[in-house]
């Protein structure tokens, strides 16, 4: 079966502006400012809501990403709430800095450190970037949404390779949900 067509991706200006403001706030912690990963959790998991922004050129590549099961207890495909609490299995909002790569339970992965009070427990909670079978495009054809992580940024294996290559150590990852009017 062919992969389903996904809705056109669009990085909303207000989310982009918030990510750039976060870059300015945390400039001392962000060594590499060429690429930013921006997750717009206003979109459902069935939409490519993780955006890799080339800051110089403005080019955006958009990918699917799962959110935490604690953020969507009824598994609707929509993030309902954020949490930074240990054991919450929820996604957290705010600015992160990407850190070292490692191979763990989910294979190739990258640690991230929260830079804001809303995600300061990212490392103790083991919130990372990793690949997952439940974040593959075919999940949308079968279930209408992606599966859920334990709060990690989980990508399909094909997309994970691009994220790992472009969002290396010392870069900003920003996650937000700005209610639509």
CSV table of C-alpha atoms in Angstrom, one decimal:
chain,number,residue,atom,x,y,z
A,1,UNK,CA,0.0,0.0,0.0
A,2,UNK,CA,1.3,3.5,-0.9
A,3,UNK,CA,2.0,5.9,2.0
A,4,UNK,CA,-0.9,8.3,2.6
A,5,UNK,CA,-0.6,11.8,1.4
A,6,UNK,CA,-0.1,14.1,4.4
A,7,UNK,CA,-1.6,17.6,4.7
A,8,UNK,CA,0.7,20.4,3.5
A,9,UNK,CA,3.1,21.5,6.2
A,10,UNK,CA,3.2,25.1,7.4
A,11,UNK,CA,5.2,26.6,10.1
A,12,UNK,CA,3.0,29.3,11.6
A,13,UNK,CA,4.6,32.7,11.9
A,14,UNK,CA,3.8,33.0,15.7
A,15,UNK,CA,5.5,29.7,16.5
A,16,UNK,CA,8.5,30.6,14.4
A,17,UNK,CA,8.7,33.9,16.2
A,18,UNK,CA,8.5,32.2,19.6
A,19,UNK,CA,11.3,29.8,18.6
A,20,UNK,CA,13.5,32.6,17.4
A,21,UNK,CA,12.8,34.5,20.7
A,22,UNK,CA,13.8,31.4,22.6
A,23,UNK,CA,17.1,31.3,20.6
A,24,UNK,CA,17.8,34.8,21.7
A,25,UNK,CA,17.0,34.1,25.4
A,26,UNK,CA,19.3,31.1,25.4
A,27,UNK,CA,22.0,32.2,23.0
A,28,UNK,CA,24.7,31.4,25.5
A,29,UNK,CA,23.6,27.7,25.5
A,30,UNK,CA,23.0,27.3,21.8
A,31,UNK,CA,26.4,26.8,20.0
A,32,UNK,CA,25.0,26.1,16.5
A,33,UNK,CA,22.4,28.5,15.3
A,34,UNK,CA,22.0,27.3,11.7
A,35,UNK,CA,19.2,24.9,12.1
A,36,UNK,CA,16.3,24.9,14.6
A,37,UNK,CA,13.9,22.1,15.2
A,38,UNK,CA,10.4,23.5,15.9
A,39,UNK,CA,7.5,21.3,17.0
A,40,UNK,CA,4.1,22.9,16.7
A,41,UNK,CA,1.8,20.8,18.9
A,42,UNK,CA,-1.3,22.7,17.8
A,43,UNK,CA,-1.3,20.3,14.9
A,44,UNK,CA,-2.4,16.7,15.2
A,45,UNK,CA,0.0,13.8,15.1
A,46,UNK,CA,-1.3,12.9,11.6
A,47,UNK,CA,0.3,16.2,10.3
A,48,UNK,CA,3.9,17.0,9.7
A,49,UNK,CA,4.3,19.3,12.7
A,50,UNK,CA,8.0,19.0,13.4
A,51,UNK,CA,9.8,21.7,11.3
A,52,UNK,CA,13.5,21.8,10.6
A,53,UNK,CA,14.2,25.5,9.9
A,54,UNK,CA,17.3,26.6,8.1
A,55,UNK,CA,17.7,30.0,9.8
A,56,UNK,CA,19.8,31.6,7.0
A,57,UNK,CA,17.8,30.5,3.9
A,58,UNK,CA,14.4,30.2,5.6
A,59,UNK,CA,13.9,26.7,4.1
A,60,UNK,CA,11.6,24.4,6.1
A,61,UNK,CA,11.4,20.7,6.0
A,62,UNK,CA,8.4,19.3,7.9
A,63,UNK,CA,8.2,15.8,9.4
A,64,UNK,CA,5.9,13.7,11.5
A,65,UNK,CA,6.6,13.4,15.3
A,66,UNK,CA,4.8,11.6,18.1
A,67,UNK,CA,3.8,13.2,21.4
A,68,UNK,CA,3.7,11.7,24.9
A,69,UNK,CA,0.9,9.5,26.0
A,70,UNK,CA,0.5,11.6,29.2
A,71,UNK,CA,-0.3,14.6,26.9
A,72,UNK,CA,-3.1,12.7,25.1
A,73,UNK,CA,-4.6,10.2,27.6
A,74,UNK,CA,-7.5,9.3,25.4
A,75,UNK,CA,-5.3,8.9,22.3
A,76,UNK,CA,-7.1,11.3,20.1
A,77,UNK,CA,-4.0,12.3,18.1
A,78,UNK,CA,-4.1,15.8,19.6
A,79,UNK,CA,-1.8,17.0,22.4
A,80,UNK,CA,-4.1,18.1,25.3
A,81,UNK,CA,-1.6,19.1,27.9
A,82,UNK,CA,2.1,19.4,28.7
A,83,UNK,CA,3.9,18.2,31.8
A,84,UNK,CA,7.4,18.4,33.1
A,85,UNK,CA,6.7,16.0,36.0
A,86,UNK,CA,8.7,12.8,36.4
A,87,UNK,CA,6.5,9.8,35.5
A,88,UNK,CA,4.0,11.9,33.6
A,89,UNK,CA,4.8,10.3,30.2
A,90,UNK,CA,3.8,13.7,28.8
A,91,UNK,CA,5.5,16.0,26.3
A,92,UNK,CA,7.0,19.2,27.7
A,93,UNK,CA,7.0,22.7,26.1
A,94,UNK,CA,9.8,25.2,25.7
A,95,UNK,CA,13.4,25.4,24.5
A,96,UNK,CA,15.8,22.5,24.6
A,97,UNK,CA,19.4,22.2,23.5
A,98,UNK,CA,20.4,19.1,21.6
A,99,UNK,CA,23.2,17.0,23.2
A,100,UNK,CA,25.1,13.8,22.6
A,101,UNK,CA,24.0,10.9,20.4
A,102,UNK,CA,23.9,7.4,21.8
A,103,UNK,CA,22.4,4.0,21.0
A,104,UNK,CA,19.8,2.9,23.5
A,105,UNK,CA,16.5,1.0,23.8
A,106,UNK,CA,15.1,2.7,20.7
A,107,UNK,CA,18.4,2.5,18.7
A,108,UNK,CA,20.1,5.6,17.5
A,109,UNK,CA,19.0,8.5,19.8
A,110,UNK,CA,20.0,12.0,20.9
A,111,UNK,CA,19.7,13.4,24.4
A,112,UNK,CA,18.3,16.9,24.9
A,113,UNK,CA,18.4,19.3,27.9
A,114,UNK,CA,15.5,21.5,28.8
A,115,UNK,CA,16.4,25.2,29.1
A,116,UNK,CA,13.1,26.4,30.6
A,117,UNK,CA,11.2,25.7,33.8
A,118,UNK,CA,8.6,23.9,31.6
A,119,UNK,CA,11.0,21.3,30.5
A,120,UNK,CA,13.9,21.4,33.1
A,121,UNK,CA,13.4,17.7,33.9
A,122,UNK,CA,14.0,16.5,30.3
A,123,UNK,CA,17.3,14.7,31.1
A,124,UNK,CA,16.2,13.1,34.4
A,125,UNK,CA,13.0,12.0,32.6
A,126,UNK,CA,15.1,10.6,29.7
A,127,UNK,CA,13.2,12.7,27.2
A,128,UNK,CA,15.2,12.3,24.0
A,129,UNK,CA,14.9,12.2,20.2
A,130,UNK,CA,14.5,8.6,18.9
A,131,UNK,CA,13.0,6.5,16.2
A,132,UNK,CA,9.8,4.4,16.8
A,133,UNK,CA,7.7,2.0,14.8
A,134,UNK,CA,4.6,3.9,16.0
A,135,UNK,CA,5.8,7.2,14.4
A,136,UNK,CA,5.9,5.7,10.8
A,137,UNK,CA,3.6,7.2,8.1
A,138,UNK,CA,1.7,3.9,7.7
A,139,UNK,CA,0.3,4.4,11.2
A,140,UNK,CA,-1.8,7.3,9.8
A,141,UNK,CA,-3.2,5.0,7.1
A,142,UNK,CA,-4.1,2.3,9.7
A,143,UNK,CA,-5.1,4.5,12.7
A,144,UNK,CA,-5.5,8.1,11.5
A,145,UNK,CA,-2.8,9.2,13.9
A,146,UNK,CA,0.6,8.2,15.2
A,147,UNK,CA,1.2,6.2,18.4
A,148,UNK,CA,2.4,8.0,21.5
A,149,UNK,CA,5.8,8.1,23.2
A,150,UNK,CA,6.7,8.5,26.9
A,151,UNK,CA,7.2,12.2,26.3
A,152,UNK,CA,10.1,11.8,23.7
A,153,UNK,CA,10.2,13.3,20.3
A,154,UNK,CA,9.7,10.1,18.4
A,155,UNK,CA,10.1,9.9,14.6
A,156,UNK,CA,9.8,7.2,11.9
A,157,UNK,CA,13.1,5.7,11.0
A,158,UNK,CA,13.5,7.5,7.7
A,159,UNK,CA,12.8,10.9,9.2
A,160,UNK,CA,15.0,10.1,12.2
A,161,UNK,CA,18.0,9.9,9.9
A,162,UNK,CA,17.4,13.5,8.7
A,163,UNK,CA,16.7,14.8,12.2
A,164,UNK,CA,19.9,13.3,13.6
A,165,UNK,CA,22.0,14.6,10.6
A,166,UNK,CA,20.6,18.1,10.7
A,167,UNK,CA,19.8,18.6,14.4
A,168,UNK,CA,23.2,17.7,15.8
A,169,UNK,CA,24.6,18.7,19.2
A,170,UNK,CA,24.3,22.3,20.4
A,171,UNK,CA,21.2,23.2,18.4
A,172,UNK,CA,17.8,24.6,19.5
A,173,UNK,CA,14.8,22.3,19.6
A,174,UNK,CA,11.6,24.3,20.5
A,175,UNK,CA,8.2,22.8,21.3
A,176,UNK,CA,5.0,24.8,21.8
A,177,UNK,CA,1.2,24.9,21.5
A,178,UNK,CA,-0.3,28.2,20.7
A,179,UNK,CA,-4.1,28.0,20.8
A,180,UNK,CA,-5.5,29.0,17.5
A,181,UNK,CA,-8.1,31.8,17.5
